Coordinates of C-alpha atoms in Angstrom, one line a residue:
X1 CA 0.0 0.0 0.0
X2 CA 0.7 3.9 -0.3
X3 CA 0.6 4.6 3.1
X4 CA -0.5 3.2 6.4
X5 CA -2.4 5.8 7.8
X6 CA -5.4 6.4 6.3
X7 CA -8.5 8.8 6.8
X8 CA -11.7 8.5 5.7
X9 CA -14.9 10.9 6.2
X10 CA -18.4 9.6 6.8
X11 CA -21.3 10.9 7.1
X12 CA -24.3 9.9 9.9
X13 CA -27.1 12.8 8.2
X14 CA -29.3 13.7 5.4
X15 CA -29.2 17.5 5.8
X16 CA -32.0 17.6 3.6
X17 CA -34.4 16.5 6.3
X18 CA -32.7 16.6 10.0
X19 CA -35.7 15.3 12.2
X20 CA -36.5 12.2 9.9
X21 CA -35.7 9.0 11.2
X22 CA -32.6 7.2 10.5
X23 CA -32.5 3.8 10.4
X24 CA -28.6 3.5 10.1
X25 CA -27.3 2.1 13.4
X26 CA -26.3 -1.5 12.2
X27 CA -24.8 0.7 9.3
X28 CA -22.7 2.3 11.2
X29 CA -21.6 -0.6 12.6
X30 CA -21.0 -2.2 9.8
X31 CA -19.2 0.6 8.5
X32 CA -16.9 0.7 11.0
X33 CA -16.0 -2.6 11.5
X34 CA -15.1 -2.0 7.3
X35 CA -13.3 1.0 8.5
X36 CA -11.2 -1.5 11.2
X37 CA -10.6 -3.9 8.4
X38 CA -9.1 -1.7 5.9
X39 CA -6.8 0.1 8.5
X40 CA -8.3 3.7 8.7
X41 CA -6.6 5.4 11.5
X42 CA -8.9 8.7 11.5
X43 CA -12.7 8.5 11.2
X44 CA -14.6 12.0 11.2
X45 CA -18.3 11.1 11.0
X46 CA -20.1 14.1 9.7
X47 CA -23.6 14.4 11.6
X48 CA -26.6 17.0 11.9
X49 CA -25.5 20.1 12.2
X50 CA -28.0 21.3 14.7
X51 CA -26.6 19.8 17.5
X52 CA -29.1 21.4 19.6
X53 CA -32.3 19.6 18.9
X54 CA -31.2 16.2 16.8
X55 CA -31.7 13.8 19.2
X56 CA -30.8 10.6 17.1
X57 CA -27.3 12.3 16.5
X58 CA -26.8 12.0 20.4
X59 CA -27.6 8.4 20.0
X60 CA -25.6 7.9 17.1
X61 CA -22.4 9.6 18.0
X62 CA -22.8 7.2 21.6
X63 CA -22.8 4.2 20.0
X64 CA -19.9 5.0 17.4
X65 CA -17.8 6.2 20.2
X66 CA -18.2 2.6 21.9
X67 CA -17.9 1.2 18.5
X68 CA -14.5 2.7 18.3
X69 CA -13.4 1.0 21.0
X70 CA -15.3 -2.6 20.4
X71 CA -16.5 -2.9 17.0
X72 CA -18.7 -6.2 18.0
X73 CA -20.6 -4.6 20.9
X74 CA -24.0 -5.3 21.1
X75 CA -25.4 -2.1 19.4
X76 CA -29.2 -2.2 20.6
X77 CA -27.9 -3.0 24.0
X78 CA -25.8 0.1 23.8
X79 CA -29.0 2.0 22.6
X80 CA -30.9 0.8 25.3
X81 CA -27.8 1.9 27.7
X82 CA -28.2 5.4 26.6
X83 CA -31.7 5.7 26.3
X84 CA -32.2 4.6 29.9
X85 CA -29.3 7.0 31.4
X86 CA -30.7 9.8 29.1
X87 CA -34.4 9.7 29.3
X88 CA -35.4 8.0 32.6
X89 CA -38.7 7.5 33.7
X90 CA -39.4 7.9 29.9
X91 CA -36.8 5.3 28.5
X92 CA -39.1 2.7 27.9
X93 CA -41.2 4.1 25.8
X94 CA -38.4 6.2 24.0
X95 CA -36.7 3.0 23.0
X96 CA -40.1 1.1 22.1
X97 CA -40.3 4.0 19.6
X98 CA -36.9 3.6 18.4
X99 CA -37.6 0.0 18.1
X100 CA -40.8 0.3 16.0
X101 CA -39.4 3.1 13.7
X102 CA -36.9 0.6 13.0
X103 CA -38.7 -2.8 12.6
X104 CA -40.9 -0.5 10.4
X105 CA -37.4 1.0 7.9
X106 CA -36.6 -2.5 7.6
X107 CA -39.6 -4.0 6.2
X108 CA -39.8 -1.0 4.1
X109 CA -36.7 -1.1 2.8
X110 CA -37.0 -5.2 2.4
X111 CA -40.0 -4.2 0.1
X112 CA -37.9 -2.4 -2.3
X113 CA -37.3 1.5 -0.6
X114 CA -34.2 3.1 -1.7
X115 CA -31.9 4.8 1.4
X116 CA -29.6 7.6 0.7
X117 CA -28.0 9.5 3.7
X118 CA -26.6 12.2 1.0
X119 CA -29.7 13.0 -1.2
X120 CA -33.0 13.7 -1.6
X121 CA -33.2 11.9 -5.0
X122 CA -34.7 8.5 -3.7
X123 CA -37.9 7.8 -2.4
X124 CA -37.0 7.9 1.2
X125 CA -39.1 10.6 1.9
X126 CA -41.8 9.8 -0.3
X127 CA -45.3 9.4 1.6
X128 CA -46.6 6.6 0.1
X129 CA -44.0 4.4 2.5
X130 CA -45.6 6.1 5.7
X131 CA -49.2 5.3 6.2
X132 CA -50.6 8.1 8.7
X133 CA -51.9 6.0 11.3
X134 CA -48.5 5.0 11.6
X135 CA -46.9 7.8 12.3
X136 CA -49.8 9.1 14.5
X137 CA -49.3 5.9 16.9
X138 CA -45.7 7.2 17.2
X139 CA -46.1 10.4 17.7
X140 CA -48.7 9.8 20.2
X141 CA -46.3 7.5 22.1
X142 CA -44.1 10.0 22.6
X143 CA -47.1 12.1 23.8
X144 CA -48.0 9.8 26.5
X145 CA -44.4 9.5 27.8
X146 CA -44.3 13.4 28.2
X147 CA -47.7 13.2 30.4
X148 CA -45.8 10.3 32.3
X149 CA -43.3 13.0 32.8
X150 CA -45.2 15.6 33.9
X151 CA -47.8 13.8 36.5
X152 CA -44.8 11.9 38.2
X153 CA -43.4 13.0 41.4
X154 CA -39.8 14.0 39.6
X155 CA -38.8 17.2 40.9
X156 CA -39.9 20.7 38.9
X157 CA -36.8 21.2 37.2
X158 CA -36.0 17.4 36.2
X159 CA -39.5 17.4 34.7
X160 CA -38.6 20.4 32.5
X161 CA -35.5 19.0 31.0
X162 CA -36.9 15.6 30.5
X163 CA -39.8 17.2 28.7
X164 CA -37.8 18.9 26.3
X165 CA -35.8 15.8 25.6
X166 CA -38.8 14.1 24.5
X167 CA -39.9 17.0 22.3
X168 CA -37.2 16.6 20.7
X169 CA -37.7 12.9 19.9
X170 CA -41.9 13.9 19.3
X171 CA -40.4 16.5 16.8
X172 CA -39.5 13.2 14.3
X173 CA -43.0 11.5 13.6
X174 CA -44.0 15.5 13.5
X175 CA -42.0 16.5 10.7
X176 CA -42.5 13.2 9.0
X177 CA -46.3 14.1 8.8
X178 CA -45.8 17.7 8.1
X179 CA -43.6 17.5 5.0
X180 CA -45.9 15.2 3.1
X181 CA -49.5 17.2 4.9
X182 CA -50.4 17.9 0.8
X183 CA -50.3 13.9 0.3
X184 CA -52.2 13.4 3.8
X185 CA -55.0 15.9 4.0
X186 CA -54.9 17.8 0.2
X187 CA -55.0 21.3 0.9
X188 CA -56.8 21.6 4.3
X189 CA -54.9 22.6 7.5
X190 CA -54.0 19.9 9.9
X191 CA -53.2 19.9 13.2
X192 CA -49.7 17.9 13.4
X193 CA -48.3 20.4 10.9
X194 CA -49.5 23.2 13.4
X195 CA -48.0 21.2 16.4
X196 CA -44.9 20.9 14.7
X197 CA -43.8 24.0 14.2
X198 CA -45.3 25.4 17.4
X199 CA -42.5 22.6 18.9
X200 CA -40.2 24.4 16.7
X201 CA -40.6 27.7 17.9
X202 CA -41.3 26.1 21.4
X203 CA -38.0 24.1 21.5
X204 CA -35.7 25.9 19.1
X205 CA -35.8 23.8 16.3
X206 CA -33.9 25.2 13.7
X207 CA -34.9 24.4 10.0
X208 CA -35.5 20.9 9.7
X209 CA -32.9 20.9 6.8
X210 CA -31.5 22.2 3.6
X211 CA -34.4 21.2 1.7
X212 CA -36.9 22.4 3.7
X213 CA -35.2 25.5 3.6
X214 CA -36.2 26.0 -0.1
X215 CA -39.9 25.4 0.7
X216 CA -39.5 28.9 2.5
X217 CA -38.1 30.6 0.0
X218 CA -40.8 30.3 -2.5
X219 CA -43.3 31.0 0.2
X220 CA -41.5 34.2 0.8
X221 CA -39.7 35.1 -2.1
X222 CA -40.6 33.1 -4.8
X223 CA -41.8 35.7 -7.4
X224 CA -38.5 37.6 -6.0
X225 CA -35.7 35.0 -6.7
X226 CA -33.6 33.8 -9.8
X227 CA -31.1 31.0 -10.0
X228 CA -27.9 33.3 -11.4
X229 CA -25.2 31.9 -13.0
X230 CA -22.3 33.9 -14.2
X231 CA -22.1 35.8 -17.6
X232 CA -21.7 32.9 -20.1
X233 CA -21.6 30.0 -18.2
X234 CA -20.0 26.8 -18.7
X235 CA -22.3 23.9 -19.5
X236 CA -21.3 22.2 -16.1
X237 CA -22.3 25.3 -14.1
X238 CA -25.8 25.7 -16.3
X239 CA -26.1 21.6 -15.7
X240 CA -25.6 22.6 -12.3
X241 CA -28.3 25.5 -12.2
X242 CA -30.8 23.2 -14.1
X243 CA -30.6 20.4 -11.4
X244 CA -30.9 23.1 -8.8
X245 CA -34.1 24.4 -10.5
X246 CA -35.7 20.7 -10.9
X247 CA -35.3 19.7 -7.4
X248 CA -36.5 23.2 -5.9
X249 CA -39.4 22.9 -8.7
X250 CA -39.9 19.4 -7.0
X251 CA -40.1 20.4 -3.8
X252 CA -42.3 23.7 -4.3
X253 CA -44.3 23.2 -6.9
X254 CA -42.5 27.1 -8.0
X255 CA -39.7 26.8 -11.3
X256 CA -37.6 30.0 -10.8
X257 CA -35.6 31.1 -13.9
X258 CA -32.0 31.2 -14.7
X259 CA -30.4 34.5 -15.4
X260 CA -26.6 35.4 -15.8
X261 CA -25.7 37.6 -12.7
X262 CA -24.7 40.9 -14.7
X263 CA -28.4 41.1 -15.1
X264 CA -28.7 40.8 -11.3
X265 CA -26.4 42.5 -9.6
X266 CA -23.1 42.7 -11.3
X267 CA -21.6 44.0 -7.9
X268 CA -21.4 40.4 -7.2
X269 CA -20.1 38.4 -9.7
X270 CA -20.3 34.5 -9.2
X271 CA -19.6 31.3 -11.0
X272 CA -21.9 29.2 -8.9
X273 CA -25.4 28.6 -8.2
X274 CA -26.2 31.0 -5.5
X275 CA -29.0 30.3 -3.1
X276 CA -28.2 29.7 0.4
X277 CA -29.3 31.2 3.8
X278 CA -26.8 33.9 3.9
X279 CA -28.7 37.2 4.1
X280 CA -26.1 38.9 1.6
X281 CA -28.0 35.9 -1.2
X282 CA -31.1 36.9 0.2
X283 CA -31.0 40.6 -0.8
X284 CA -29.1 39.3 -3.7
X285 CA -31.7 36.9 -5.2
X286 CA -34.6 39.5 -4.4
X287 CA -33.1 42.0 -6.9
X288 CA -35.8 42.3 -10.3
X289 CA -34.5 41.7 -13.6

């Protein structure tokens, strides 16, 4: 070989949708163990980056710590070892939802579901996998552990923190319903969408992900924005700006047009595709042509 030290980044996420659930724990183990095999010397797992609220990335980062030490542990044993230090009087119900959610990827994947930790271009988060009641049960499981919480005889200030650490967890089944509310209930309001980003504001939450972000730029700017290359772009940069415009037309239902960026604001040349939550693109992208 070239060398015997080796490093190698992973990643634990989709950033296009945060608060999903993951069913990639014996993945990471198996990763690993490939990582151990090959003679990788430096891991950097790449997980959510809103370490604030993602409560599976808690889990996950656990159990590959362990991992790193043992690569055979028992990995639902080392779940359920977390789960019961971190959530108490609530951990049994946590882990039967983590259990369930599981159980549930599994068989969904077995019948033919494509997985991808990178993208959104599978049917991962497609609604025709997640039956409502489904998610419902969960997210009323997670319901009923927080009224455990709260009428037990824990003292005011425990209560508190263990209530927002099952918020957290009750913001998953949330967001998996209020993504797909058009496929669920057309275009009435619904009430888990409302509860979900009530937690949000309640908890912190930040956006749920990447994606989700562009579902908040058409509602607010979408007559506003343009997808600006630079002044005759490459065919790999307009490649670029098409897929950008397909997946944002996918996800909003709005197709923004391309236009070269002297058009826009020539103050601020740029040879990419420039739409991000920076408030300089904001202002940028809101300019008329």
């Amino acid at each position: 070989g070239l060398t015997k030290n080796m490093m190698f980044w992973d990643y634990d996420v989709n950033f296009m949708e945060q608060y999903w659930y993951f069913p990639i724990l014996p993945n990471i183990q198996k990763n690993i163990k490939f990582y151990a095999r090959t003679g990788i010397t430096y891991l950097f797992s790449e997980g959510s980056d809103d370490g604030t609220s993602s409560w599976q990335q808690e889990i996950f980062s656990y159990v590959s710590a362990k991992l790193y030490w043992d690569c055979n542990i028992d990995i639902w044993a080392t779940v359920k070892e977390y789960v019961s230090g971190y959530y108490g009087i609530a951990a049994e119900k946590v882990m039967r939802f983590i259990l369930d959610m599981q159980t549930f990827f599994e068989k969904e994947i077995a019948n033919g579901m494509k997985v991808s930790i990178v993208t959104d271009y599978c049917d991962f988060f497609d609604p025709k996998h997640y039956p409502l009641e489904f998610l419902v049960e969960k997210r009323n499981l997670i319901k009923s552990a927080i009224e455990d919480v709260k009428n037990s005889s824990l003292e005011k200030m425990q209560k508190k923190e263990l209530v927002i650490r099952l918020k957290r967890v009750l913001a998953t089944p949330l967001r998996m319903i209020s993504k797909n509310a058009e496929y669920y209930f057309g275009d009435k309001d619904d009430e888990y969408t409302e509860e979900f980003y009530a937690l949000a504001r309640e908890i912190n939450l930040s956006s749920p992900g990447s994606g989700p972000f562009c579902l908040t730029l058409a509602k607010d700017y979408a007559t506003d924005y343009k997808i600006s290359v630079a002044e005759n772009a490459s065919e790999e940069v307009m490649q670029a700006a098409e897929k950008f415009r397909e997946r944002f037309e996918r996800m909003s239902g709005v197709s923004l047009e391309i236009v070269d960026d002297t058009k826009v604001a020539p103050a601020y040349r740029t040879r990419a595709v420039c739409i991000g939550q920076n408030v300089m693109f904001r202002e940028f992208f809101k300019k008329s042509v």
